[in-house]
Every structure is written in C-alpha cells, then in structure tokens.
CSV table of C-alpha atoms and ligand atoms in Angstrom, one decimal:
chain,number,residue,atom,x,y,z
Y,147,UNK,CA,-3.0,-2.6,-20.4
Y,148,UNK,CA,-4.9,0.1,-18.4
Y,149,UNK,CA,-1.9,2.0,-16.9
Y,150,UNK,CA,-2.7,4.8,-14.2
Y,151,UNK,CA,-0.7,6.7,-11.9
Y,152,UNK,CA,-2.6,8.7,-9.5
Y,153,UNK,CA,-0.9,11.2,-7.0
Y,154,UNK,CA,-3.8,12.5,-4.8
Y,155,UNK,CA,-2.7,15.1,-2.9
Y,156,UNK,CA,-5.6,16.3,-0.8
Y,157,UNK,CA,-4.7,19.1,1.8
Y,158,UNK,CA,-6.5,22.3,3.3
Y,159,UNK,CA,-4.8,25.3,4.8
Y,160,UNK,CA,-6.4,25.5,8.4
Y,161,UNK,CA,-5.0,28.4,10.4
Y,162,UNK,CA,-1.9,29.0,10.6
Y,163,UNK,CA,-0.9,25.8,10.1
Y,164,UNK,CA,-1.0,23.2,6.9
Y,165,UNK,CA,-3.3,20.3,7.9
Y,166,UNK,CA,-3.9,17.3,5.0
Y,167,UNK,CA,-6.8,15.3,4.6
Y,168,UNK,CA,-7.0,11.4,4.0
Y,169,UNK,CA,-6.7,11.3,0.6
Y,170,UNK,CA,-9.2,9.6,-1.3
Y,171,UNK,CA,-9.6,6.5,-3.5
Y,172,UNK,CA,-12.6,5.1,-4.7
Y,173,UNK,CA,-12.7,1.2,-5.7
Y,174,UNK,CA,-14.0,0.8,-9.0
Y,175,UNK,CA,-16.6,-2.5,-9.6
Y,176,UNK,CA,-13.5,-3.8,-11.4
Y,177,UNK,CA,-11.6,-3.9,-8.1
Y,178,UNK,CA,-13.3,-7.6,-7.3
Y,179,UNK,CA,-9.7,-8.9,-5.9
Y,180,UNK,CA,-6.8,-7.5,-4.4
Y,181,UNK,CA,-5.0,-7.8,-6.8
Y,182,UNK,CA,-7.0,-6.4,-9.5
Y,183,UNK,CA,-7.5,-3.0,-6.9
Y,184,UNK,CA,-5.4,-0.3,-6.2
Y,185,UNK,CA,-1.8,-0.6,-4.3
Y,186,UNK,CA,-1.4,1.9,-1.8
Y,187,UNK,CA,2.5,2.1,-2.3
Y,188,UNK,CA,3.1,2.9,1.3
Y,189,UNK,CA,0.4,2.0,3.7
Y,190,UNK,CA,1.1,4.1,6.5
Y,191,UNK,CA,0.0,7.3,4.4
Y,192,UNK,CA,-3.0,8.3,5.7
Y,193,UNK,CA,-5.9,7.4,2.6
Y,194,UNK,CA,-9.6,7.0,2.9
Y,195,UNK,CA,-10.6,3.9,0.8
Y,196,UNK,CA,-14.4,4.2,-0.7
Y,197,UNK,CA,-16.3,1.7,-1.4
Y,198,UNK,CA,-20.0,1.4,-2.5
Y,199,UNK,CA,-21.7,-2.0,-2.8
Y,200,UNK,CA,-25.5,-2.6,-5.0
Y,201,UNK,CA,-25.9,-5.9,-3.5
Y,202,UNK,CA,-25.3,-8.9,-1.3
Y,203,UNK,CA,-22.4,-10.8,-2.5
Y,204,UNK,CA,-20.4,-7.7,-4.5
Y,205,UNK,CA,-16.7,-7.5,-3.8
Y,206,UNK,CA,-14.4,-4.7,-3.7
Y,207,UNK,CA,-10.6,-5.0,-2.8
Y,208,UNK,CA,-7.6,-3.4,-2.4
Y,209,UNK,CA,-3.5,-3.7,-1.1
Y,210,UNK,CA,-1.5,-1.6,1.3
Y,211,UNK,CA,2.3,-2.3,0.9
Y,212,UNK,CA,4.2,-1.8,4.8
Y,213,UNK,CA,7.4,-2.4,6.1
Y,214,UNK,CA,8.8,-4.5,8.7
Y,215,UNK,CA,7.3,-2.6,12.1
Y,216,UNK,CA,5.6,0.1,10.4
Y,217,UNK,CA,2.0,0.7,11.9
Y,218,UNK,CA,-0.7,-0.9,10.6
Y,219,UNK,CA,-3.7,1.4,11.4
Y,220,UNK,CA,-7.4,0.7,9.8
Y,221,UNK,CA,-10.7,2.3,10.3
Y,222,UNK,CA,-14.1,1.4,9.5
Y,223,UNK,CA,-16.8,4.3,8.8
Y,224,UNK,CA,-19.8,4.8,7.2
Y,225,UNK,CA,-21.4,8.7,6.5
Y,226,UNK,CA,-23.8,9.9,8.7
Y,227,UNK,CA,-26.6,8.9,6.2
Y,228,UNK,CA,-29.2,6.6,4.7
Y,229,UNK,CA,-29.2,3.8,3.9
Y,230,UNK,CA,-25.6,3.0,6.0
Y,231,UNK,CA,-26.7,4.8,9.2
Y,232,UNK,CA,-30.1,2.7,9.6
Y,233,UNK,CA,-28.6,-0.9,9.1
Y,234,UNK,CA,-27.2,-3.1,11.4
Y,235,UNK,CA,-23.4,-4.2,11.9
Y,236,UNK,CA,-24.6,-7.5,10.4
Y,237,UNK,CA,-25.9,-5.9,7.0
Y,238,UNK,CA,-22.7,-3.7,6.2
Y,239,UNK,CA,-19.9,-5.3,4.2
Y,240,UNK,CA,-17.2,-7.3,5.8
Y,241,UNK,CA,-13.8,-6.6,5.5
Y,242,UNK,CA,-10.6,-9.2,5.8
Y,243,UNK,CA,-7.3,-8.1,5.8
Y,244,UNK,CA,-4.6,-11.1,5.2
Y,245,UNK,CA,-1.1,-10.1,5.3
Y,246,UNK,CA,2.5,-11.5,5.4
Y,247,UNK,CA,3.0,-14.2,8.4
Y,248,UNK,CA,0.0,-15.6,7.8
Y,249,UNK,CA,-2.0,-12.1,9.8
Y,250,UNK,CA,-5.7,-12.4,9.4
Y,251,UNK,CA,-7.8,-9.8,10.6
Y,252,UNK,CA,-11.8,-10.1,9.9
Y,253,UNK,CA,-13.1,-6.4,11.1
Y,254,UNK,CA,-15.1,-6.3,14.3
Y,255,UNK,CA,-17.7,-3.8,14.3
Y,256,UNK,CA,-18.3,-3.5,17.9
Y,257,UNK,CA,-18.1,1.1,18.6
Y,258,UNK,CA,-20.7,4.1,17.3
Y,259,UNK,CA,-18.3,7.0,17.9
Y,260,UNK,CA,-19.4,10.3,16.0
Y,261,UNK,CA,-16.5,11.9,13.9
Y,262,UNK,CA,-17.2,15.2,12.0
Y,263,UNK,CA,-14.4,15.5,9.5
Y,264,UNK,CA,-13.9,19.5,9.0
Y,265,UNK,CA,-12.5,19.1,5.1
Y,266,UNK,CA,-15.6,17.6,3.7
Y,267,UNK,CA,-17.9,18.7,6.6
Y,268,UNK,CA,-19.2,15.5,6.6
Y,269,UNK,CA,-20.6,13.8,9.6
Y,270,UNK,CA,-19.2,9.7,9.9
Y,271,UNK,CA,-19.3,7.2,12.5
Y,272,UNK,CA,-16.6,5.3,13.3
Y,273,UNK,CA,-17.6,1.5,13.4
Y,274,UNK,CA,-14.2,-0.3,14.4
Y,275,UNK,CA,-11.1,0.3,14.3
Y,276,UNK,CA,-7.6,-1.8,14.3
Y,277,UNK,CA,-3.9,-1.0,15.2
Y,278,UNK,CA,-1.0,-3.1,15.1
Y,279,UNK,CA,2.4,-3.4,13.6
Y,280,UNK,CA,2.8,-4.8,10.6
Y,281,UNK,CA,5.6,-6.9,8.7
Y,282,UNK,CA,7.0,-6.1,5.9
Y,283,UNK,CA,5.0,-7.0,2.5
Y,284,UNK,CA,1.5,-6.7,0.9
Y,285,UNK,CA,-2.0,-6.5,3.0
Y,286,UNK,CA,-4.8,-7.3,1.3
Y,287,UNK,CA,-8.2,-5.8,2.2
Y,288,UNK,CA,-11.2,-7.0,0.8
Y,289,UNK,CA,-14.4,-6.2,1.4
Y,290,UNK,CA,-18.1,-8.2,1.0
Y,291,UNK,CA,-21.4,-6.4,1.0
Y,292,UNK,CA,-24.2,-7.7,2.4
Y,293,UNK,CA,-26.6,-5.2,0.4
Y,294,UNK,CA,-27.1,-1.4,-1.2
Y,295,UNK,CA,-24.5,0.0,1.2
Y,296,UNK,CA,-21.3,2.4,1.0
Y,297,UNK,CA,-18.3,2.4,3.5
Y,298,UNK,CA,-15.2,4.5,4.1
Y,299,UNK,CA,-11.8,2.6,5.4
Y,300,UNK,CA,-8.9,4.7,6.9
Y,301,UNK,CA,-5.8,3.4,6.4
Y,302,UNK,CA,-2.6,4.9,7.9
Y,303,UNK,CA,-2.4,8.1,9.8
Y,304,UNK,CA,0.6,10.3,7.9
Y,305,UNK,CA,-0.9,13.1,6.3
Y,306,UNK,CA,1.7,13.4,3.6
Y,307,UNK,CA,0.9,12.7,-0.1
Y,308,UNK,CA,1.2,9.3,-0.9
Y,309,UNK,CA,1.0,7.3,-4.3
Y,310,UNK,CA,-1.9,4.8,-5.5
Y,311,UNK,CA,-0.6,2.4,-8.4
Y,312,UNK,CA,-3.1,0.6,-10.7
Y,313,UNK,CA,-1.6,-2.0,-13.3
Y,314,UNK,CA,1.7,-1.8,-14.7
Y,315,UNK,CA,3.5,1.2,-13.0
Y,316,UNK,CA,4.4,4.3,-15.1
Y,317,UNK,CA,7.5,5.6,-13.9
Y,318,UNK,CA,7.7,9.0,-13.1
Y,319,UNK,CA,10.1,11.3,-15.2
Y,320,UNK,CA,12.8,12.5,-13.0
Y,321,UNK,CA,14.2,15.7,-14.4
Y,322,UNK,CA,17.6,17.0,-14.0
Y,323,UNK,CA,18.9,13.7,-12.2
Y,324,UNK,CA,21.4,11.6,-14.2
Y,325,UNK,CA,21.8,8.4,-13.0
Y,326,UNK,CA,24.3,7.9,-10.7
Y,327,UNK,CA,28.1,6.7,-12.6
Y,328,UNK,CA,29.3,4.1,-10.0
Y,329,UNK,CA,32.6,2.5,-9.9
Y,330,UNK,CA,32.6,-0.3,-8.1
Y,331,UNK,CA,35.3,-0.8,-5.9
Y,332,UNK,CA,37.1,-4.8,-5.9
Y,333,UNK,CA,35.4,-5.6,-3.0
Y,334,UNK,CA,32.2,-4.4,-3.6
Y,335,UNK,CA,29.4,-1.9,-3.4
Y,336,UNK,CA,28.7,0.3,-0.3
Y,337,UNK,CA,25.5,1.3,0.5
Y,338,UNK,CA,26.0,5.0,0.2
Y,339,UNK,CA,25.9,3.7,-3.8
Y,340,UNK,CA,23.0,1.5,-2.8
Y,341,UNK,CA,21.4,4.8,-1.4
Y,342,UNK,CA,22.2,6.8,-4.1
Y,343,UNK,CA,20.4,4.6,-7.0
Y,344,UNK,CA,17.1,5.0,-5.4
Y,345,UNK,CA,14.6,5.9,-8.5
Y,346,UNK,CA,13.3,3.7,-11.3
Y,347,UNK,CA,15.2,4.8,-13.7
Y,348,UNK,CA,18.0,2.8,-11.4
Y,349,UNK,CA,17.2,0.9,-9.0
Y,350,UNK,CA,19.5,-0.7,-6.6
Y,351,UNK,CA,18.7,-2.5,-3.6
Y,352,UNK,CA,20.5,-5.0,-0.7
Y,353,UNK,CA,19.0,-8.4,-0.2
Y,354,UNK,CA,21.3,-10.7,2.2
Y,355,UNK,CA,24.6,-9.1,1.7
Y,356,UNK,CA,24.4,-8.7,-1.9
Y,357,UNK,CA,23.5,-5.7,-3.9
Y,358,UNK,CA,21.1,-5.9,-7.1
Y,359,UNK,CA,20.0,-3.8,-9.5
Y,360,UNK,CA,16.3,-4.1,-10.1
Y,361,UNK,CA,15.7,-1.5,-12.1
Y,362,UNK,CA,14.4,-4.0,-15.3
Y,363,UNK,CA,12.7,-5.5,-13.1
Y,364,UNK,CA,10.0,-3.1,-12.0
Y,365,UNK,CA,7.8,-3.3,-14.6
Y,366,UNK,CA,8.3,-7.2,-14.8
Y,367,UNK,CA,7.4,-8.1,-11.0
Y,368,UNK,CA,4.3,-10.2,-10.9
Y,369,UNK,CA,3.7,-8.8,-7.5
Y,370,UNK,CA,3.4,-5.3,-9.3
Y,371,UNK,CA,5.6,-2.4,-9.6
Y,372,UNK,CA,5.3,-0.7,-6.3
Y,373,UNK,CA,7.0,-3.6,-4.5
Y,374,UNK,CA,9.8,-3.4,-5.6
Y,375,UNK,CA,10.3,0.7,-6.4
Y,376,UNK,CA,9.4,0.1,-2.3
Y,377,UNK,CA,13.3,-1.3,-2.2
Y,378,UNK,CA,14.9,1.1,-4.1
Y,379,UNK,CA,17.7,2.5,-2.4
Y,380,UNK,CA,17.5,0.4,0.7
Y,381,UNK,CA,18.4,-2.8,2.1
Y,382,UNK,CA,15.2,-4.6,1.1
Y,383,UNK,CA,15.7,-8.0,2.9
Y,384,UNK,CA,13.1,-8.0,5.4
Y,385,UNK,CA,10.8,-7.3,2.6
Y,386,UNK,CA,12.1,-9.9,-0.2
Y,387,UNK,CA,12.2,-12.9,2.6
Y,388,UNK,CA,8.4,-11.6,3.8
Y,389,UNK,CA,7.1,-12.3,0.9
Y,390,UNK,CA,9.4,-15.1,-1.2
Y,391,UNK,CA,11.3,-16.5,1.4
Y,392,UNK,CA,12.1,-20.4,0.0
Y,393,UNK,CA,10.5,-19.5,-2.7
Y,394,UNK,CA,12.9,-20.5,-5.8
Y,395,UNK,CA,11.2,-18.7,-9.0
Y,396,UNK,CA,12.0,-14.9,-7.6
Y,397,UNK,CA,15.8,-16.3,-6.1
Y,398,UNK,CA,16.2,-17.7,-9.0
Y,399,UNK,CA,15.3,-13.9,-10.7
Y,400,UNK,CA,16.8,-11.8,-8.4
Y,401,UNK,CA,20.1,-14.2,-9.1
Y,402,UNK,CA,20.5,-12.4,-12.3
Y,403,UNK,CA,20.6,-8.8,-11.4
Y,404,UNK,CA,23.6,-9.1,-8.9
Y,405,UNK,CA,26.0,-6.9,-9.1
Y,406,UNK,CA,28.3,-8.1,-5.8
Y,407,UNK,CA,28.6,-8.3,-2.3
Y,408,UNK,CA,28.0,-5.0,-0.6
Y,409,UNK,CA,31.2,-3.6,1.7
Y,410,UNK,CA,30.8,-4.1,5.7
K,643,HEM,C1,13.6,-8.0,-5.1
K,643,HEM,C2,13.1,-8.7,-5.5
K,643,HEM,C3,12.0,-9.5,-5.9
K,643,HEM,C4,12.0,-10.5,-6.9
K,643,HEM,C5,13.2,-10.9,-7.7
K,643,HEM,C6,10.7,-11.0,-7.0
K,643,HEM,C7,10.3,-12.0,-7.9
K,643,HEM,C8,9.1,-12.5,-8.1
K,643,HEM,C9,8.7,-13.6,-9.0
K,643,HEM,C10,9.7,-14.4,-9.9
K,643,HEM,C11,7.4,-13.8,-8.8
K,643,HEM,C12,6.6,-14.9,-9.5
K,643,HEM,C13,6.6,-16.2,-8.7
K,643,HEM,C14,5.9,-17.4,-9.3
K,643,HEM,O1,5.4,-17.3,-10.5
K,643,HEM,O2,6.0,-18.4,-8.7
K,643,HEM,C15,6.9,-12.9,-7.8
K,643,HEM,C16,5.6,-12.8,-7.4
K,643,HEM,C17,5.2,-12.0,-6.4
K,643,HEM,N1,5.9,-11.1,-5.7
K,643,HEM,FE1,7.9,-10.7,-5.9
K,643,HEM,N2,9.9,-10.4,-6.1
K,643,HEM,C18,10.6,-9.5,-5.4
K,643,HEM,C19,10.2,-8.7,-4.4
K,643,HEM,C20,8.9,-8.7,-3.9
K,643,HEM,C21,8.4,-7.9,-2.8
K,643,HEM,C22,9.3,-7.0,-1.9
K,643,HEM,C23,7.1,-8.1,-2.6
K,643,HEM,C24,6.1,-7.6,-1.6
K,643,HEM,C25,6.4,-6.6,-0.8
K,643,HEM,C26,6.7,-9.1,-3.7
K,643,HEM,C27,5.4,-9.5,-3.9
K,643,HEM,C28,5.1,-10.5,-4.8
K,643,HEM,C29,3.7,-11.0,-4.9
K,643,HEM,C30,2.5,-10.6,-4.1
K,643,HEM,C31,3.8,-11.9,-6.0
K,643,HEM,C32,2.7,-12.8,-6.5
K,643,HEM,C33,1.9,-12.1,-7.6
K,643,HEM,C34,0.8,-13.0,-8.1
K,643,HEM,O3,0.9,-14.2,-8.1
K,643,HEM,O4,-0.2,-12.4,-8.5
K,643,HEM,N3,7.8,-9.4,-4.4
K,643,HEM,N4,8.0,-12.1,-7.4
C-alpha cells in the first residue's frame, strides 16, 4: 500500500507582512477517480489543484473534505500559455463536483479575467468560478479532458498550511503529548474530555449524544483516514449523519467503540 503524507506548506514573506500562497498539488495519471486522488483534509485551505490531460477522454480526480456551513469556494484557471490560452471553453476539461445532499455542480466557463499571481510570477486567467456553502462530508471533483490541455483549480481561500492524504493515512508522531488519562464520571463523558482526545493516537468524538473513541478506527475507515481524524475532538454528528445517515454497516461499527452518553 502506497502510503504518503504530504504537508505542503508554501508561503513567501511579502513586506512586512507574511503572505501564503495556494499550496500546490499535482494529480498524478493514477488519480482516474476520486477516490483514488488526493483528500484535501480540510477543503477550505486555500490549495491550487494541477492537472495536465494528453488526450480526449483522460480523467483526473480528487476530494475536498468540509464541514457543515463551511465555504465551498472553487476556481477554474488555466496559465497564460499555449496550448490552454488558444482553445475554446468547449475543448478544456470539464469539471463535476458531487457532494453530500445530493450537490452537483458541472463548472461553467462563462469569465476571461487576467490574474498575475506574484509567488510564481505567473500570468493565469480565471475561467469560472463557484462559491457556496457546503455541508458537511466529502466533494468530489473530477475532471475530463477534451485534449492536450493543463488546468489549475483553486479550492478554498485560508492561506494556512493544510494536509493532503493519499491512501492509508500515516499518523503523525506527536511528541511530548501523553494521551489524556480520563476517568469517567457515572454519568458520563463531558466534552472538555471529548476535546481533550483530539489526535490519532486517541481519538474521541460525539455522534448523537454518545461519545466514541475512534481512534482504531482511522486506519480502518473505508471512506479514508482523513474523515474521521476530521472528528477528533469534536461533536462529529453533522458529519457522520451527512455521509451514513440510515446507513446500517458504519452504525453498526461505530456501535462498538462507545464509551457512554456524554454529560449535558
Ligand atoms: C464516525 C464514524 C464513522 C464510521 C463508524 C464509519 C463507518 C463506515 C463504514 C462501515 C463504511 C463501509 C460501508 C459499507 O461497506 O457499506 C464507510 C464507508 C465510507 N465512509 Fe464512513 N464512517 C464514519 C464517518 C465518516 C465520515 C465523517 C465520512 C465523511 C466525511 C465518511 C465517509 C465515508 C465514505 C465516503 C465511505 C465509502 C467509501 C467507499 O465505498 O469507497 N465516513 N464508513
């Protein structure tokens, strides 16, 4: 299993004051689904997706994980170059997003607006753009070229460092934080304990009332790592009933890392 953490932190020092760049990630030609391409763990870090395309047909893909009301910004752009900058809207790829509540978004290219981005000193046009608010789960993006072509996508507009998963997740070590010793009191849990078990080496996390501890289950998830090292240390309801709501194979799962009812 190909196992890759990447922590692209991209940022130039402009001025006086610190300014960071979209941080880059390039899909590979392995990236044919969304599944198979990167996770970008929280989708409102500001990233600049790449993706180059040899032929009609050719897929490239990726996910951006969001929480309930976060915004859900994208941007369409090709360099100020050939071949991109001589084709028409019709002959550059096509990107569909699909995400939790049945959202479908099929990219309209319908603006030409010059951007010179300072970092790269690289001249782009901007050929659509989308902003909304997003529910809580996994967005897909995938994109279909319609020849030789190469595209950048903007996603999210926090220039902070942010965290693209591929595969299984390697946990990061934590140094110098022992895992919290909890005592749980007869009632229950409180979520100052819930709070306080917010790595992956232990894992807590709310769903309807109840507290769980999900830290085996990280590297288990079918839906990949980053979703649930999302809920560490928070009430993650909105984002279990998103994405598995009458689904009975994860309530089934998530049944057997209870620990109790979490105090009002
Ligand atoms: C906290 C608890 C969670 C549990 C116990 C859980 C459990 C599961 C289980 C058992 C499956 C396999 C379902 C099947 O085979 O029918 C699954 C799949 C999946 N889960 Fe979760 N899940 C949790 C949270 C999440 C969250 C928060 C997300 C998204 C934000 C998510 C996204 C997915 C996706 C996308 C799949 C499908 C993967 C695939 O078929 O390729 N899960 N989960």
């Amino acid at each position: 299993m190909k196992k890759l953490l990447a922590l692209v932190i991209a940022f130039v020092v402009v001025g006086s004051g610190v300014a960071i760049a979209h941080q880059p990630v390039v899909l590979l030609n392995s990236d044919t689904t969304a599944a198979k391409g990167p996770l970008l763990v929280d989708g409102t870090v500001s990233f600049a997706v790449r993706a180059s395309f040899a032929k009609a047909g050719e897929k490239k893909a990726f996910r951006a994980q969001l929480k309930e009301g976060d915004a859900l910004e994208i941007q369409y752009l090709i360099i100020d170059k050939k071949p991109e900058n001589a084709l028409k809207m019709t002959q550059l790829p096509s990107l569909v997003v699909t995400g939790p509540g049945g959202f479908k978004l099929t990219m309209k290219l319908n603006e030409r607006t010059k951007f010179f981005e300072q970092f790269t000193q690289t001249n782009y046009w901007y050929l659509g753009r989308y902003s909304g608010m997003a529910k809580a789960g996994i967005y897909s993006f995938v994109l279909t070229g319609r020849g030789k072509s190469a595209i950048t996508l903007g996603v999210g507009d926090r220039e902070v460092p942010g965290e693209v998963v591929r595969g299984a997740y390697v946990a990061p070590t934590v140094s110098a934080s022992p895992t919290p010793v909890v005592t749980p009191t007869p009632a229950g849990y409180t979520m100052a304990q819930v709070k306080a078990n917010n790595t992956a080496k232990s894992c807590w996390s709310v769903i309807d009332g109840y507290v769980y501890n999900l830290t085996n289950w990280i590297n288990s998830h079918p839906g990949g790592s980053g979703a649930i090292l999302f809920l560490c240390g928070t009430d993650g309801t909105n984002a279990f009933k998103a994405q598995h709501e009458n689904q009975s194979k994860p309530a089934v799962r998530l049944d057997t890392y209870r620990l109790g009812p979490l105090n009002k």
